[in-house]
Amino acid sequence: YKTIRSGETILDVIDSVEDTKGNSGDCGRILVTNLRLVWYSVTSHRFSLSIGYSCILTMNTKTVVSKVRGTTQALYLLSVGSNSRFEFIFTNLAATNTKHFASIFDVYRLYQGSTIYRELKLRSSVVVSGQLQVQPQEQIFNTINGVWNLSSDQGNLGILLVSNVRLVWYAEMNNSFNISLPYMQIASLRIRESKYGPALVIQTLETAGSYVLGFRIDPSDRLGDVYKELLSLHSVYTERPVFGVFYEAPADVERAPTESLDDIEELDSTAGSEINSKFTAYLADTAAGDGTEQCARKPFYCKELGFAMESLKEGYTVKDLWDVLPSQ
């Protein structure tokens, strides 16, 4: 799969999974990344879908019983996007797959618990007793004292911390008055004149509320150094972002060898595919008719069904068309 973005990593791969609602009968594979779920067909890469964890509303598994596959597990997802809701059903096709969809739930929980890496936090518990709660794989590069937050008329004196994933400012007199801003939510960085003199101005993205944050750092030389450092760290982060989802598969779980195309074709119902193809072709031929002799076929009595029906076109049988209906 070649459309993985920078900073995105594939954490697990689940083979032999069917997108039951959208591509029934087509065997596919789920890629579990640190940002989303990707399902794609192994027989035709034109069929694929991507579901970001932030779009998922509910997720659960159910035990389903099929006459073809027996008892297996299905993953039900309800998501939202573009003011619409979408339901997805992924069915496990491999009877030997005992872990089912456990890794998806594990990664989703990690994603929900790591919003500090991706979202702007105001007045949160990021600082306790004057100490920043450092996150996994976070490195503090600089601690700058005497930084004024210009969000109010009088300004607030505090400390600015610069790490590899975010910048944090908190007031010296009240640690709960703080800001945690990940680099991924920064729209622009610049130095502008204010009524307090030269100030570092940070514009956040619309997803972070489109805030304009101002900080005054004395002397002006130190302000320039901090500005250049933040520009450099923001550029590095943009190329290789850290999204905060760190997952390792359990040691006792081994992924089955990747199936070949032949194996996947054997798992699919070949007979069902032929029936579907014939039924689709039959409907297409009928719809393309122009009302001439080719479409005006005489009725006859069908002994198999016990009623009269129009004669079938050459190359089709009653079984081809009847068996397309699912067995009850």
C-alpha positions as semicolon CSV with decimal commas, in nm:
position;residue;x (nm);y (nm);z (nm)
1;Y;0,000;0,000;0,000
2;K;0,175;0,314;-0,124
3;T;-0,042;0,601;-0,002
4;I;0,081;0,608;0,359
5;R;0,151;0,969;0,457
6;S;0,456;1,101;0,637
7;G;0,459;0,998;1,001
8;E;0,201;0,724;0,944
9;T;0,308;0,370;1,025
10;I;0,139;0,035;0,967
11;L;0,097;-0,127;1,309
12;D;-0,088;-0,443;1,210
13;V;-0,222;-0,625;0,904
14;I;-0,535;-0,840;0,912
15;D;-0,576;-1,073;0,615
16;S;-0,890;-1,239;0,477
17;V;-1,143;-0,970;0,567
18;E;-1,457;-0,895;0,368
19;D;-1,619;-0,553;0,340
20;T;-1,959;-0,716;0,373
21;K;-2,172;-0,408;0,318
22;G;-1,983;-0,244;0,033
23;N;-1,796;-0,523;-0,145
24;S;-1,965;-0,847;-0,046
25;G;-1,788;-1,160;-0,169
26;D;-1,458;-0,976;-0,226
27;C;-1,171;-1,088;-0,004
28;G;-0,956;-0,804;0,124
29;R;-0,704;-0,692;0,381
30;I;-0,715;-0,436;0,664
31;L;-0,415;-0,219;0,741
32;V;-0,417;-0,083;1,096
33;T;-0,210;0,237;1,106
34;N;-0,158;0,495;1,378
35;L;-0,413;0,727;1,210
36;R;-0,675;0,514;1,036
37;L;-0,805;0,181;0,909
38;V;-0,749;0,098;0,543
39;W;-0,939;-0,184;0,373
40;Y;-0,858;-0,282;0,017
41;S;-0,944;-0,570;-0,211
42;V;-0,659;-0,807;-0,287
43;T;-0,810;-0,899;-0,622
44;S;-0,882;-0,547;-0,749
45;H;-0,705;-0,247;-0,596
46;R;-0,972;-0,019;-0,741
47;F;-1,186;-0,111;-0,440
48;S;-1,060;0,040;-0,116
49;L;-1,169;0,263;0,170
50;S;-1,002;0,462;0,448
51;I;-1,156;0,537;0,789
52;G;-0,981;0,785;1,019
53;Y;-1,005;0,712;1,391
54;S;-1,133;1,065;1,453
55;C;-1,438;0,985;1,234
56;I;-1,540;0,672;1,428
57;L;-1,847;0,710;1,649
58;T;-1,897;0,352;1,768
59;M;-1,713;0,025;1,716
60;N;-1,800;-0,327;1,829
61;T;-1,776;-0,689;1,722
62;K;-2,051;-0,945;1,679
63;T;-2,053;-1,320;1,629
64;V;-2,221;-1,404;1,301
65;V;-2,327;-1,743;1,168
66;S;-2,302;-1,814;0,796
67;K;-2,389;-2,130;0,607
68;V;-2,080;-2,075;0,395
69;R;-1,823;-1,971;0,657
70;G;-1,977;-2,108;0,977
71;T;-1,937;-1,908;1,298
72;T;-1,705;-1,608;1,267
73;Q;-1,652;-1,254;1,392
74;A;-1,766;-0,931;1,227
75;L;-1,653;-0,577;1,307
76;Y;-1,928;-0,312;1,300
77;L;-1,819;0,051;1,257
78;L;-2,035;0,363;1,263
79;S;-1,853;0,672;1,140
80;V;-1,932;1,028;1,038
81;G;-1,799;1,237;0,751
82;S;-1,922;1,529;0,540
83;N;-2,231;1,560;0,762
84;S;-2,330;1,201;0,682
85;R;-2,310;0,878;0,878
86;F;-2,166;0,559;0,736
87;E;-2,184;0,202;0,860
88;F;-1,918;-0,053;0,775
89;I;-1,921;-0,427;0,840
90;F;-1,596;-0,623;0,813
91;T;-1,629;-1,000;0,834
92;N;-1,342;-1,232;0,920
93;L;-1,308;-1,497;0,648
94;A;-1,022;-1,698;0,801
95;A;-1,127;-1,965;1,050
96;T;-0,768;-1,992;1,173
97;N;-0,753;-1,623;1,270
98;T;-0,809;-1,631;1,646
99;K;-0,711;-1,272;1,729
100;H;-0,992;-1,133;1,513
101;F;-0,995;-0,751;1,545
102;A;-0,828;-0,707;1,886
103;S;-0,545;-0,488;1,752
104;I;-0,795;-0,242;1,603
105;F;-0,952;-0,180;1,944
106;D;-0,609;-0,148;2,108
107;V;-0,484;0,109;1,857
108;Y;-0,812;0,301;1,868
109;R;-0,787;0,334;2,246
110;L;-0,428;0,456;2,213
111;Y;-0,539;0,713;1,957
112;Q;-0,812;0,843;2,187
113;G;-0,566;0,870;2,475
114;S;-0,299;1,064;2,284
115;T;-0,484;1,382;2,185
116;I;-0,213;1,588;2,358
117;Y;0,009;1,522;2,053
118;R;-0,250;1,650;1,804
119;E;-0,485;1,899;1,971
120;L;-0,455;2,241;2,131
121;K;-0,505;2,222;2,509
122;L;-0,596;2,528;2,720
123;R;-0,590;2,525;3,101
124;S;-0,529;2,151;3,116
125;S;-0,324;1,940;3,354
126;V;-0,009;1,938;3,139
127;V;0,193;2,100;3,419
128;V;0,189;1,964;3,775
129;S;0,383;2,137;4,054
130;G;0,587;2,331;3,802
131;Q;0,684;2,018;3,609
132;L;0,572;1,940;3,254
133;Q;0,412;1,598;3,208
134;V;0,646;1,475;2,936
135;Q;0,486;1,234;2,688
136;P;0,645;0,918;2,538
137;Q;0,904;1,003;2,270
138;E;0,884;1,370;2,361
139;Q;1,211;1,557;2,412
140;I;1,242;1,899;2,576
141;F;1,486;2,113;2,378
142;N;1,459;2,450;2,549
143;T;1,317;2,608;2,864
144;I;1,273;2,985;2,844
145;N;1,199;3,185;3,158
146;G;1,046;3,532;3,168
147;V;0,804;3,491;2,876
148;W;0,498;3,718;2,877
149;N;0,170;3,585;2,746
150;L;-0,008;3,881;2,583
151;S;-0,356;3,727;2,579
152;S;-0,476;3,977;2,842
153;D;-0,432;4,353;2,873
154;Q;-0,179;4,335;3,155
155;G;0,000;4,022;3,029
156;N;0,101;3,716;3,233
157;L;0,457;3,620;3,316
158;G;0,544;3,256;3,268
159;I;0,774;2,989;3,126
160;L;0,788;2,862;2,767
161;L;0,892;2,503;2,701
162;V;0,992;2,389;2,352
163;S;0,988;2,018;2,263
164;N;1,001;1,810;1,946
165;V;0,620;1,782;1,923
166;R;0,476;2,099;2,081
167;L;0,536;2,420;2,270
168;V;0,399;2,472;2,620
169;W;0,356;2,795;2,813
170;Y;0,237;2,818;3,173
171;A;0,211;3,100;3,425
172;E;0,463;3,097;3,709
173;M;0,203;3,196;3,969
174;N;-0,071;2,962;3,846
175;N;0,033;2,643;3,666
176;S;-0,326;2,570;3,563
177;F;-0,316;2,878;3,337
178;N;-0,133;2,712;3,049
179;I;-0,126;2,641;2,676
180;S;-0,012;2,322;2,501
181;L;0,013;2,373;2,125
182;P;0,129;2,089;1,897
183;Y;0,324;2,194;1,589
184;M;0,067;2,026;1,365
185;Q;-0,190;2,289;1,473
186;I;0,032;2,589;1,390
187;A;-0,065;2,782;1,076
188;S;0,206;3,050;1,092
189;L;0,489;3,188;1,306
190;R;0,612;3,546;1,284
191;I;0,746;3,843;1,481
192;R;0,521;4,149;1,491
193;E;0,508;4,479;1,672
194;S;0,260;4,507;1,957
195;K;0,182;4,767;2,221
196;Y;0,429;4,578;2,439
197;G;0,702;4,589;2,175
198;P;0,824;4,308;1,940
199;A;0,631;3,986;2,006
200;L;0,623;3,630;1,882
201;V;0,282;3,580;1,715
202;I;0,150;3,229;1,651
203;Q;-0,161;3,168;1,438
204;T;-0,332;2,833;1,491
205;L;-0,522;2,635;1,229
206;E;-0,899;2,639;1,204
207;T;-0,907;2,292;1,361
208;A;-0,748;2,448;1,671
209;G;-0,989;2,742;1,688
210;S;-0,798;2,992;1,470
211;Y;-0,642;3,152;1,779
212;V;-0,379;3,426;1,762
213;L;-0,128;3,382;2,046
214;G;0,126;3,647;2,138
215;F;0,439;3,612;2,352
216;R;0,693;3,876;2,448
217;I;1,049;3,761;2,515
218;D;1,318;4,000;2,636
219;P;1,572;4,092;2,511
220;S;1,488;4,112;2,138
221;D;1,795;3,903;2,046
222;R;1,661;3,612;2,248
223;L;1,323;3,659;2,080
224;G;1,489;3,614;1,740
225;D;1,667;3,298;1,854
226;V;1,345;3,143;1,987
227;Y;1,164;3,235;1,665
228;K;1,429;3,065;1,450
229;E;1,428;2,757;1,675
230;L;1,049;2,723;1,651
231;L;1,060;2,767;1,272
232;S;1,320;2,491;1,246
233;L;1,134;2,251;1,476
234;H;0,805;2,319;1,299
235;S;0,968;2,244;0,962
236;V;1,122;1,919;1,091
237;Y;0,792;1,814;1,248
238;T;0,603;1,884;0,926
239;E;0,832;1,644;0,739
240;R;0,826;1,373;1,007
241;P;0,532;1,428;1,243
242;V;0,481;1,237;1,567
243;F;0,115;1,148;1,619
244;G;0,152;0,986;1,960
245;V;0,018;0,636;1,884
246;F;0,279;0,378;1,983
247;Y;0,168;0,016;1,961
248;E;0,347;-0,316;1,975
249;A;0,166;-0,637;1,894
250;P;0,168;-0,895;2,179
251;A;0,466;-1,126;2,162
252;D;0,250;-1,439;2,162
253;V;0,055;-1,327;1,855
254;E;0,211;-1,414;1,523
255;R;0,068;-1,300;1,198
256;A;-0,009;-1,573;0,948
257;P;0,196;-1,567;0,628
258;T;0,059;-1,333;0,365
259;E;-0,173;-1,522;0,137
260;S;-0,100;-1,553;-0,231
261;L;-0,351;-1,452;-0,496
262;D;-0,435;-1,819;-0,554
263;D;-0,521;-1,868;-0,186
264;I;-0,744;-1,564;-0,187
265;E;-0,929;-1,680;-0,496
266;E;-0,997;-2,014;-0,329
267;L;-1,148;-1,840;-0,025
268;D;-1,384;-1,645;-0,251
269;S;-1,697;-1,817;-0,378
270;T;-1,614;-1,872;-0,744
271;A;-1,954;-2,011;-0,824
272;G;-2,124;-1,715;-0,663
273;S;-1,907;-1,476;-0,862
274;E;-2,006;-1,647;-1,188
275;I;-2,375;-1,631;-1,095
276;N;-2,349;-1,265;-1,006
277;S;-2,172;-1,193;-1,333
278;K;-2,437;-1,374;-1,536
279;F;-2,721;-1,211;-1,348
280;T;-2,568;-0,865;-1,397
281;A;-2,511;-0,934;-1,765
282;Y;-2,869;-1,058;-1,804
283;L;-3,007;-0,740;-1,649
284;A;-2,777;-0,526;-1,861
285;D;-2,889;-0,702;-2,181
286;T;-3,254;-0,654;-2,084
287;A;-3,207;-0,285;-2,001
288;A;-3,029;-0,229;-2,331
289;G;-3,323;-0,372;-2,528
290;D;-3,514;-0,140;-2,758
291;G;-3,853;-0,317;-2,759
292;T;-3,791;-0,511;-3,085
293;E;-3,807;-0,885;-3,140
294;Q;-3,499;-0,940;-2,922
295;C;-3,692;-0,821;-2,613
296;A;-4,034;-0,971;-2,696
297;R;-3,978;-1,328;-2,575
298;K;-4,275;-1,566;-2,548
299;P;-4,374;-1,702;-2,207
300;F;-4,349;-2,071;-2,124
301;Y;-4,431;-2,293;-1,829
302;C;-4,124;-2,361;-1,610
303;K;-4,150;-2,697;-1,432
304;E;-3,862;-2,611;-1,197
305;L;-4,039;-2,304;-1,058
306;G;-4,400;-2,412;-1,114
307;F;-4,521;-2,103;-1,298
308;A;-4,508;-1,934;-1,637
309;M;-4,220;-1,702;-1,723
310;E;-4,068;-1,539;-2,026
311;S;-3,822;-1,750;-2,219
312;L;-3,460;-1,696;-2,124
313;K;-3,197;-1,560;-2,353
314;E;-2,951;-1,800;-2,506
315;G;-2,666;-1,887;-2,272
316;Y;-2,866;-1,845;-1,946
317;T;-3,034;-2,102;-1,722
318;V;-3,294;-2,069;-1,449
319;K;-3,033;-2,170;-1,192
320;D;-2,803;-1,884;-1,296
321;L;-3,071;-1,629;-1,222
322;W;-3,250;-1,795;-0,931
323;D;-2,946;-1,879;-0,718
324;V;-2,839;-1,517;-0,704
325;L;-3,091;-1,471;-0,423
326;P;-2,937;-1,541;-0,079
327;S;-3,045;-1,861;0,093
328;Q;-3,271;-1,804;0,390
